[in-house]
Short mmCIF file of C-alpha atoms in Angstrom, two decimals:
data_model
loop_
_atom_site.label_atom_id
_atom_site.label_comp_id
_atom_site.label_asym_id
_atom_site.label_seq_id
_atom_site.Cartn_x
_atom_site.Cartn_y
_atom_site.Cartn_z
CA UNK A 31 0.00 0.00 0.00
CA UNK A 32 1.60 3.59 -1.10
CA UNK A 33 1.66 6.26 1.62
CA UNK A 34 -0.67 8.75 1.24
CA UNK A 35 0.09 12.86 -0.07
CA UNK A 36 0.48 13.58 3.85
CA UNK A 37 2.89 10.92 4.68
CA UNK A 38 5.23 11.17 1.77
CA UNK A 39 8.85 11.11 2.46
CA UNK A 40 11.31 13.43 2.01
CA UNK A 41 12.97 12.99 -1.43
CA UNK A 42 16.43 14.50 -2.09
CA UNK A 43 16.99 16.77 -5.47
CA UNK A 44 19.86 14.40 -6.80
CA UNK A 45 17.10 11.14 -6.10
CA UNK A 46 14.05 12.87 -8.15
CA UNK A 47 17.36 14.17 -10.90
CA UNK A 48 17.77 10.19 -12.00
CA UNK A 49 14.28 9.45 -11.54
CA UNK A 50 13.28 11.97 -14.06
CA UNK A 51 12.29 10.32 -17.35
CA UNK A 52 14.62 11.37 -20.52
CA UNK A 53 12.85 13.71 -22.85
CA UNK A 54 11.38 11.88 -26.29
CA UNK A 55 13.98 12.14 -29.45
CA UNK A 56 13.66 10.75 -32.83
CA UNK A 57 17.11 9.55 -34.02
CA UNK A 58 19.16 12.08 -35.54
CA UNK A 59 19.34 9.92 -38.56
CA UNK A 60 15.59 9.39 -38.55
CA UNK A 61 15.47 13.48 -38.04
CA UNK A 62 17.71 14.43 -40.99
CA UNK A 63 16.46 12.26 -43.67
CA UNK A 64 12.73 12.58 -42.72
CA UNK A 65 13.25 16.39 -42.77
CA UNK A 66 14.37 16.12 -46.49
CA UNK A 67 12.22 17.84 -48.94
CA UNK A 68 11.84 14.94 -50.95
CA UNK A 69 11.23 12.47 -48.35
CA UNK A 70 8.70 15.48 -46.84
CA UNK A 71 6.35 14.99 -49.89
CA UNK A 72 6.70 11.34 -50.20
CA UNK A 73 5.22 11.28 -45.90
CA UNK A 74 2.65 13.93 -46.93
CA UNK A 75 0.99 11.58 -49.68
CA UNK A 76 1.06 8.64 -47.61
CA UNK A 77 -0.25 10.43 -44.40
CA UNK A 78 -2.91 11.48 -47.05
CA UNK A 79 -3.98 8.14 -47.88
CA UNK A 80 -3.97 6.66 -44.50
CA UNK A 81 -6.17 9.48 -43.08
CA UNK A 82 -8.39 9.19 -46.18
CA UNK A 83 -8.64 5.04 -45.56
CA UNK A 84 -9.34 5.83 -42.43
CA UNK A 85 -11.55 8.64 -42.43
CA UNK A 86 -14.62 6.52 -41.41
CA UNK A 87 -13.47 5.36 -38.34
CA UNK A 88 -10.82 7.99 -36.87
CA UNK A 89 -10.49 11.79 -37.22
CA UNK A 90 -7.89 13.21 -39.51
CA UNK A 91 -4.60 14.40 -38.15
CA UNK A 92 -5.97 17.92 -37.62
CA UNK A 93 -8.83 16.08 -35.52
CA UNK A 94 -11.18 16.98 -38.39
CA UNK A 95 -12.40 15.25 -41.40
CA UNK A 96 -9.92 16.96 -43.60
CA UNK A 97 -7.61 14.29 -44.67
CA UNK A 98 -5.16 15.99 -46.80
CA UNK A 99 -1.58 16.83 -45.74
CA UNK A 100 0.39 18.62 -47.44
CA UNK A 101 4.66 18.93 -47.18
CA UNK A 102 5.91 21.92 -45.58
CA UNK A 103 7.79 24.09 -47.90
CA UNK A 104 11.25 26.01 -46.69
CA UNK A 105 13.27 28.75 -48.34
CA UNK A 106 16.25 25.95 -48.60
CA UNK A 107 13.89 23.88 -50.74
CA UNK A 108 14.16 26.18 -53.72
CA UNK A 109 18.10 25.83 -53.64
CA UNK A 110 17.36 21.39 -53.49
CA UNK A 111 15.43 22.49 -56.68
CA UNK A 112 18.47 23.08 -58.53
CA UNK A 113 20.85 20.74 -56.85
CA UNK A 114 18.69 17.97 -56.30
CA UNK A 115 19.75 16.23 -52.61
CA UNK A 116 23.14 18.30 -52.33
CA UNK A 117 22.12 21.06 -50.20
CA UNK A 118 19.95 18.08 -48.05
CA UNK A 119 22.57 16.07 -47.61
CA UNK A 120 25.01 19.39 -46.32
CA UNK A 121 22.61 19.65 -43.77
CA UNK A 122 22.75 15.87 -42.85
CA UNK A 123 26.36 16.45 -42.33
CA UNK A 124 26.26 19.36 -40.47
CA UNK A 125 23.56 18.17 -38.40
CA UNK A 126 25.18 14.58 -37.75
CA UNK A 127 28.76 17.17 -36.61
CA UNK A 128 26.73 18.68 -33.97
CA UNK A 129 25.50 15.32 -32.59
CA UNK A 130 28.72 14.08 -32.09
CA UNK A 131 30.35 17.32 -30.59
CA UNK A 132 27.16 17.10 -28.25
CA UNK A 133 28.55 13.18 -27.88
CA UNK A 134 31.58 14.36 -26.53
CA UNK A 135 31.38 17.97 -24.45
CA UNK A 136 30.04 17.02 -21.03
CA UNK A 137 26.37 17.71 -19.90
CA UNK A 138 25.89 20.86 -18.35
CA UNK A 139 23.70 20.84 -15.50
CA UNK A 140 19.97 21.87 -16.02
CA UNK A 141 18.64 25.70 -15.75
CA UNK A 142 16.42 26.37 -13.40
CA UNK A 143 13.43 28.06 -15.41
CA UNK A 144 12.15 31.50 -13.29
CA UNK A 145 8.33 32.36 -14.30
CA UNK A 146 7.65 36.02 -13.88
CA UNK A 147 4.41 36.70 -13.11
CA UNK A 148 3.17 40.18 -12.36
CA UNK A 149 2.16 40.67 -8.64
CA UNK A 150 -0.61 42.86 -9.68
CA UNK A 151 -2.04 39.75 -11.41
CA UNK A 152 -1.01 37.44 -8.32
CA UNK A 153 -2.91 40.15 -5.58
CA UNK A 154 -5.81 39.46 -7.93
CA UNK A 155 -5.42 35.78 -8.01
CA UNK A 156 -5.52 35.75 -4.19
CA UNK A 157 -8.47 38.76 -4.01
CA UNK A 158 -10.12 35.93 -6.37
CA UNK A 159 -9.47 32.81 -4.31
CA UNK A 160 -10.78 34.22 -1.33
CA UNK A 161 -14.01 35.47 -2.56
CA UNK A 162 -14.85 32.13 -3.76
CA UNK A 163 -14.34 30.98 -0.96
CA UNK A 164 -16.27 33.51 1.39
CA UNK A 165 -18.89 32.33 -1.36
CA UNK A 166 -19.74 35.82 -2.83
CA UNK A 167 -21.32 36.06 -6.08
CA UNK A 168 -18.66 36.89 -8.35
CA UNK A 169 -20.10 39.45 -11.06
CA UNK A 170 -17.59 39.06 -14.50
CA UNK A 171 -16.02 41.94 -15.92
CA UNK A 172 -16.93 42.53 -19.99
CA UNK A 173 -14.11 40.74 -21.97
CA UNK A 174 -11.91 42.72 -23.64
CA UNK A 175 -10.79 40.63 -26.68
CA UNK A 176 -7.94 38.25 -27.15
CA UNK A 177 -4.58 38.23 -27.17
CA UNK A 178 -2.23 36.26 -29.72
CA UNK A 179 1.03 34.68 -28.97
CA UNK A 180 3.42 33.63 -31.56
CA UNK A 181 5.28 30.72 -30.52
CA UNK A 182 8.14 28.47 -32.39
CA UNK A 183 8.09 25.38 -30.33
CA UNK A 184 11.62 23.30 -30.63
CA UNK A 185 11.33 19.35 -30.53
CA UNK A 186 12.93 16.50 -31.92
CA UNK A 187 10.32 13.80 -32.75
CA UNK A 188 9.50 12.89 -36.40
CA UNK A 189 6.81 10.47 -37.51
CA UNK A 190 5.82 9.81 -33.43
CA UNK A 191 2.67 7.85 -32.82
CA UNK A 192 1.33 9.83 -29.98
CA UNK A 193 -0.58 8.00 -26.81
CA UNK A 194 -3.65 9.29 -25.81
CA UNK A 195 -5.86 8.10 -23.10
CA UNK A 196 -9.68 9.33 -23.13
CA UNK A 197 -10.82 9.78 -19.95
CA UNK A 198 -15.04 8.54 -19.52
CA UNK A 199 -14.65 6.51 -22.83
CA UNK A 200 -18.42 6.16 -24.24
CA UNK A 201 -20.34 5.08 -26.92
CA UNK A 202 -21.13 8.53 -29.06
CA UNK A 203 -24.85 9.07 -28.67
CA UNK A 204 -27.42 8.75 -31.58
CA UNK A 205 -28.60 11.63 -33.48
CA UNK A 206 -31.27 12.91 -31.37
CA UNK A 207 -29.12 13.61 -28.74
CA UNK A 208 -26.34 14.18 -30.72
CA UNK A 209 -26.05 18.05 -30.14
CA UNK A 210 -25.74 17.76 -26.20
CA UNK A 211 -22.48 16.22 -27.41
CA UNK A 212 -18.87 17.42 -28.40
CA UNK A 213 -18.57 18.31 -32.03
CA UNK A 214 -14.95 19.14 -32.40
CA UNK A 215 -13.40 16.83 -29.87
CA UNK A 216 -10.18 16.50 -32.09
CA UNK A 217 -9.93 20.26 -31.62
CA UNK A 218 -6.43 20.60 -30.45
CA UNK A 219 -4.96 17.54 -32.69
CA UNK A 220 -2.95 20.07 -35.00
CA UNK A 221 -0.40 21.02 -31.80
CA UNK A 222 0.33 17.54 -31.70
CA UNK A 223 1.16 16.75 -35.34
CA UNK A 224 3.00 20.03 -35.85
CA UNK A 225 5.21 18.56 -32.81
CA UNK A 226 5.99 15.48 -34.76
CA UNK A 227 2.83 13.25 -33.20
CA UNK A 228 0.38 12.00 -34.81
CA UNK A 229 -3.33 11.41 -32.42
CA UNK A 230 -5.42 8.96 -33.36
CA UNK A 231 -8.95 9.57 -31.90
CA UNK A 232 -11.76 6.97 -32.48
CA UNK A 233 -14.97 8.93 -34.59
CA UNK A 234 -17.67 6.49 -32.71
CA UNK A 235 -16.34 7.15 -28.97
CA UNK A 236 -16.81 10.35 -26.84
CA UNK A 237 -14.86 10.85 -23.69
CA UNK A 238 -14.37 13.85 -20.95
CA UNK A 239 -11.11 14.61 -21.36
CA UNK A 240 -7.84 13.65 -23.59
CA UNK A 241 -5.18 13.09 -21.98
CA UNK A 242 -1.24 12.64 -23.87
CA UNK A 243 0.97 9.72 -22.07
CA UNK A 244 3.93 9.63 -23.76
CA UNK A 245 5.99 8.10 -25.19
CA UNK A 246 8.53 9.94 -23.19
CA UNK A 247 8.70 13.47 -22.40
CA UNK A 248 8.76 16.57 -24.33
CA UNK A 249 10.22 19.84 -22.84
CA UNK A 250 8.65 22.08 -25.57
CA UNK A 251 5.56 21.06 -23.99
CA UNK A 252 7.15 22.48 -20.50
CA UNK A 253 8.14 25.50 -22.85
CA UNK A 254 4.80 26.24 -24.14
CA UNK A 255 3.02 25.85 -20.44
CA UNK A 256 5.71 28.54 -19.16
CA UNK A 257 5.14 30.89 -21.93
CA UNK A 258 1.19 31.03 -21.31
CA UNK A 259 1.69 31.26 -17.94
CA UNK A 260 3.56 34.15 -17.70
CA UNK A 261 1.25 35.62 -20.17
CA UNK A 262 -1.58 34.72 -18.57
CA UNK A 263 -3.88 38.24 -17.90
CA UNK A 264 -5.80 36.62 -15.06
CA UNK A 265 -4.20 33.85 -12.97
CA UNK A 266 -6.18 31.66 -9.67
CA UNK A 267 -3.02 30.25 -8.16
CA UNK A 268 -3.55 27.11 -5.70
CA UNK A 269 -0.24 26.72 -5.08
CA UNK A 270 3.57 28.68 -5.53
CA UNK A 271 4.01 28.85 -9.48
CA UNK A 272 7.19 27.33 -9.57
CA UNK A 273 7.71 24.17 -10.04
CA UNK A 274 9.75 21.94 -7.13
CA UNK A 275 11.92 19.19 -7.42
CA UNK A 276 9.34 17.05 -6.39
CA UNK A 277 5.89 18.26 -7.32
CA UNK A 278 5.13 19.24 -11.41
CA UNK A 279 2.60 22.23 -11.57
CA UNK A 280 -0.55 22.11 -14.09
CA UNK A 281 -1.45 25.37 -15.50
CA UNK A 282 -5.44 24.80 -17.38
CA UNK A 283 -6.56 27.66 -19.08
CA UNK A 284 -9.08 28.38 -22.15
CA UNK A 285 -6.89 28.84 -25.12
CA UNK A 286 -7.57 28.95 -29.36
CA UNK A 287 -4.73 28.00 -31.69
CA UNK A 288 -4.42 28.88 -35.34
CA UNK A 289 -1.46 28.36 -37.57
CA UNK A 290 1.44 31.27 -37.84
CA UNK A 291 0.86 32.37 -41.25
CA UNK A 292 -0.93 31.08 -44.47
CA UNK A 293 -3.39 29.34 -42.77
CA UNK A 294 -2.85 25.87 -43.61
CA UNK A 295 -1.83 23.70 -40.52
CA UNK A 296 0.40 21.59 -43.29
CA UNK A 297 2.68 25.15 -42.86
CA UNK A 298 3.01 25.47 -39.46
CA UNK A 299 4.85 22.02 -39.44
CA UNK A 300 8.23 23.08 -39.81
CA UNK A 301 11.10 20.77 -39.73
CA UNK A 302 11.90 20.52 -35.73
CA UNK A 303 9.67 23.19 -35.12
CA UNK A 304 6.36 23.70 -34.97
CA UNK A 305 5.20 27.67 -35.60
CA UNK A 306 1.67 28.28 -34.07
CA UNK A 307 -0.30 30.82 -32.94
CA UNK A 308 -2.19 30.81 -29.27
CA UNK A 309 -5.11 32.89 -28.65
CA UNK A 310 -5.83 34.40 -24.97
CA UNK A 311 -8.81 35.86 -23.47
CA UNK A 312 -7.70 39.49 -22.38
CA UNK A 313 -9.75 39.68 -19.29
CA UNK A 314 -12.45 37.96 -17.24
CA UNK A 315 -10.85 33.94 -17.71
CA UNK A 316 -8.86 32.92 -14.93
CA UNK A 317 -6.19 30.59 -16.08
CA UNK A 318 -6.28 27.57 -12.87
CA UNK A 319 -2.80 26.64 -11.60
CA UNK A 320 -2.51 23.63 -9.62
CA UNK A 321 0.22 21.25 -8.06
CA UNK A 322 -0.11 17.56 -9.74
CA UNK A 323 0.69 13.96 -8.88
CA UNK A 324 3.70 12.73 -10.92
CA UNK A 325 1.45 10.00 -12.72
CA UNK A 326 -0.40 13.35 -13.77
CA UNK A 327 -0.29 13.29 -17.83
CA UNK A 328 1.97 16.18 -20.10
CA UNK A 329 -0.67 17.87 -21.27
CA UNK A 330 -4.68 17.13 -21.83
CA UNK A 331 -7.72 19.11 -23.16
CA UNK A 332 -11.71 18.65 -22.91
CA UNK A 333 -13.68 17.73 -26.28
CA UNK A 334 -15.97 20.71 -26.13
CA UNK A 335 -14.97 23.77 -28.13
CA UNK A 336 -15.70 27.38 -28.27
CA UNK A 337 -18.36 26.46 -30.90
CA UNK A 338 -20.01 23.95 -28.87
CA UNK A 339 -19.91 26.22 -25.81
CA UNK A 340 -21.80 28.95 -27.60
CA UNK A 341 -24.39 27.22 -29.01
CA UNK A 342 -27.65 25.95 -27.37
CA UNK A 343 -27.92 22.65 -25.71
CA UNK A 344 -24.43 23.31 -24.07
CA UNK A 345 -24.56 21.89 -20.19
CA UNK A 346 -22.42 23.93 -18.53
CA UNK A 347 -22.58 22.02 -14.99
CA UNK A 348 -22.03 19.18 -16.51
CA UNK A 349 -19.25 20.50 -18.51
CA UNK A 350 -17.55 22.06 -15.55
CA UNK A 351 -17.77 18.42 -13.64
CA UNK A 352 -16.41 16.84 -16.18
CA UNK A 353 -13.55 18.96 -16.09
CA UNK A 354 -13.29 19.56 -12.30
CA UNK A 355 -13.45 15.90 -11.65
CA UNK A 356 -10.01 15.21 -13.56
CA UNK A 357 -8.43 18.00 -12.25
CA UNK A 358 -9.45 16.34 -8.69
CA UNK A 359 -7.72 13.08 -9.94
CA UNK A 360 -4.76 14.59 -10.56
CA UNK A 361 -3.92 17.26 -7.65
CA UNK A 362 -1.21 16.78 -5.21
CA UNK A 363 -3.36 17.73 -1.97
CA UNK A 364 0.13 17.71 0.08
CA UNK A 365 1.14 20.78 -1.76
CA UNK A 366 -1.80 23.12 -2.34
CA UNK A 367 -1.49 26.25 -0.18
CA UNK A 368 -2.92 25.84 3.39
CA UNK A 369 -4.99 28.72 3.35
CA UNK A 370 -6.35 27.28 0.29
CA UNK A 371 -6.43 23.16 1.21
CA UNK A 372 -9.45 23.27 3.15
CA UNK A 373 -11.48 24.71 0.21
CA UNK A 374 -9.93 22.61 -2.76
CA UNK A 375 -12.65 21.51 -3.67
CA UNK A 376 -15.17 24.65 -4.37
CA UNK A 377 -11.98 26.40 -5.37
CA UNK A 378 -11.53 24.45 -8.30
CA UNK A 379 -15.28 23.92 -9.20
CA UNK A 380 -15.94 27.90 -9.21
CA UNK A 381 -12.19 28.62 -11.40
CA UNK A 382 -13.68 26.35 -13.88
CA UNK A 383 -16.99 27.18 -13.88
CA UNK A 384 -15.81 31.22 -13.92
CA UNK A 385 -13.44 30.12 -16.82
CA UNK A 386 -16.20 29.00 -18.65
CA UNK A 387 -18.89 31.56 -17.67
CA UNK A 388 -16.37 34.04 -19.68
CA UNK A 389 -16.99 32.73 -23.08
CA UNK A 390 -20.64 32.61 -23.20
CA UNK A 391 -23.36 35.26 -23.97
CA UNK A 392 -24.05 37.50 -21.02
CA UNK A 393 -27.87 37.28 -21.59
CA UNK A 394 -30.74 36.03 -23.61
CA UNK A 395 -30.11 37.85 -26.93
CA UNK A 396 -26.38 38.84 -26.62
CA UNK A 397 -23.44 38.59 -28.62
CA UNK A 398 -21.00 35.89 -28.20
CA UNK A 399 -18.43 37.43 -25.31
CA UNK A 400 -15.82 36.11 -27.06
CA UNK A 401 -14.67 35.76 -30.40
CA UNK A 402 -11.68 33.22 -31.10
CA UNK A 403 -10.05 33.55 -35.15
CA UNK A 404 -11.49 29.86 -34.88
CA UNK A 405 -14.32 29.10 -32.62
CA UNK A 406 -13.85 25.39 -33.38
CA UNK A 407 -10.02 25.12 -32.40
CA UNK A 408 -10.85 26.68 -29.37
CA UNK A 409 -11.33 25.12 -25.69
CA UNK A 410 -9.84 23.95 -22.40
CA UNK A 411 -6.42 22.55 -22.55
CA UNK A 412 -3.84 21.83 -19.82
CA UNK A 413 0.07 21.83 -19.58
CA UNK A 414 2.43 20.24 -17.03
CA UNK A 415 4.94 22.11 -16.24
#
């Protein structure tokens, strides 16, 4: 029988150090021939056909029913025009040179990542955590648009087979009572295969929440979940920010993405890079930050979109449950704030249900409260950090 959060043991920095799992590579090799342009269109046409042979049963790699891919084109692949392979192979070489100089220099030791947060946003967090839990009624400020974020996220996977676990697997429900139901659950599929993983999420099953195991680790993930945070206008902070040695943070927050420029996700796919755009509520959405269990997964996101959310039939209780529940699952009790560990519960519920309040119509009549570039690649998603 495991201890419980109370009764864990002390754990030194150098223990949890070797216990940490490697981050997730792709062999260099793999890497620098898969990147090639040639070998680009060549994966393009046969990700095409599988997701078209497939289309019936699974959702496309953008989580849609779009099955066409197509290869992401470079400024270097004009010069491969005229010296077919040559300038591909140069960067094989130089790219197989830096692996084996990496080989050889010894490991520096990590750097600690500082989040900067403003305190004007933390004395709000705090003002905000202890009116829930005085139980006021908490009367939402007008939104005041959204806020993008360019990003380039780094990574070295290539033709990855991501695993994804859906939480409250079901049976999708018949027609009739099909609009209660989750129309874009593949929603936030594209940030995986621009990351070099491909999702594979079943068309006749519905589930609460998606959740990405593995394989390995990916510290672009870690990159992006720092990045919103410290963007983050509003913030509801159960615990220090920072990350410890021993306890991950979670940082769950409503969020749109959109590729960087000509609006095909195909584009955004760069070789070892993937270059996307996030999209922020301005005001009025309290990202939730919470300390997590380390069997907690890298990063997860609810089926319902912006769309769904905004149109009738949408059950927000049930909804916020959904999403409260699995955020329950995965807390680390031991290190939530004791101010705050008393009222875990109802603190969660009400961020959630305040974070979803802010994207619906005020009243009867009223204009949606906020407007995503993409309504339907738009919803809750969570990083571990």
């Amino acid at each position: 029988m495991q201890p419980d959060n109370g009764s864990r043991k002390e754990v030194s920095e150098k223990d949890i150090s070797n216990k940490k799992k490697p981050e997730m590579k792709s062999p260099w090799v793999k890497r620098a021939f898969g990147n090639m342009f040639e070998v680009r269109v060549c994966s393009a046409i046969g990700s095409t056909t599988t997701a078209t042979v497939k289309l019936h049963s699974t959702l496309s790699p953008w989580g849609d029913n779009n099955p066409l891919v197509l290869p992401s084109v470079q400024p270097s692949d004009l010069l491969s025009s005229f010296i077919p392979f040559g300038f591909d192979i140069f960067e094989i070489l130089l790219d197989g040179l830096g692996h084996c100089i990496k080989l050889v220099l010894p490991k520096r030791g990590e750097k600690k990542k500082e989040i900067q947060i403003q305190d004007i946003v933390k004395a709000d967090g705090e003002t905000l955590a202890a009116r829930i839990v005085r139980k006021e009624e908490i009367v939402l400020p007008r939104p005041q648009g959204v806020k993008p974020i360019k990003m380039k996220v780094k990574h070295k996977l290539i033709g990855t087979t991501a695993n994804i676990n859906l939480v409250s697997e079901r049976p999708r429900p018949g027609k009739s009572e099909r609009r209660f139901s989750s129309r874009g659950k593949g929603w936030f599929c594209p940030y995986l295969y621009c990351t070099g993983r491909k999702a594979h999420i079943r068309r006749a099953q519905d589930f609460s929440i998606a959740e990405l195991r593995g394989p390995g680790s990916l510290e672009a993930d870690e990159d992006v979940a720092y990045r919103l945070l410290s963007e983050s206008p509003s913030l509801l902070l159960l615990c220090d920010p920072q990350p410890s040695v021993v306890t991950k943070r979670m940082i769950i927050l409503l969020i749109g993405i959109s590729p960087r420029w000509t609006g095909l996700w195909s584009q955004s796919r760069k070789p070892e890079a993937a270059r996307l755009k996030f999209h922020l509520p301005k005001s009025s959405c309290s990202a939730l930050v919470v300390p997590v269990i380390e069997d907690a997964p890298m990063l997860a996101w609810s089926p319902y979109t912006l769309y769904d959310m905004q149109r009738s039939g949408y059950d927000l209780e049930a909804h916020c449950n959904e999403v409260k529940d699995h955020i329950l699952g995965i807390v680390d009790t031991s290190a939530v704030d004791s101010s705050k560990r008393d009222s875990l519960e109802l603190l969660i519920a009400q961020g959630v249900r305040l974070m979803l309040r802010a994207v619906l119509p005020v009243g009867q009549g009223e204009k949606k409260s906020v407007k995503m570039p993409n309504s339907k690649r738009a919803g809750i998603a969570m990083f571990r950090y």
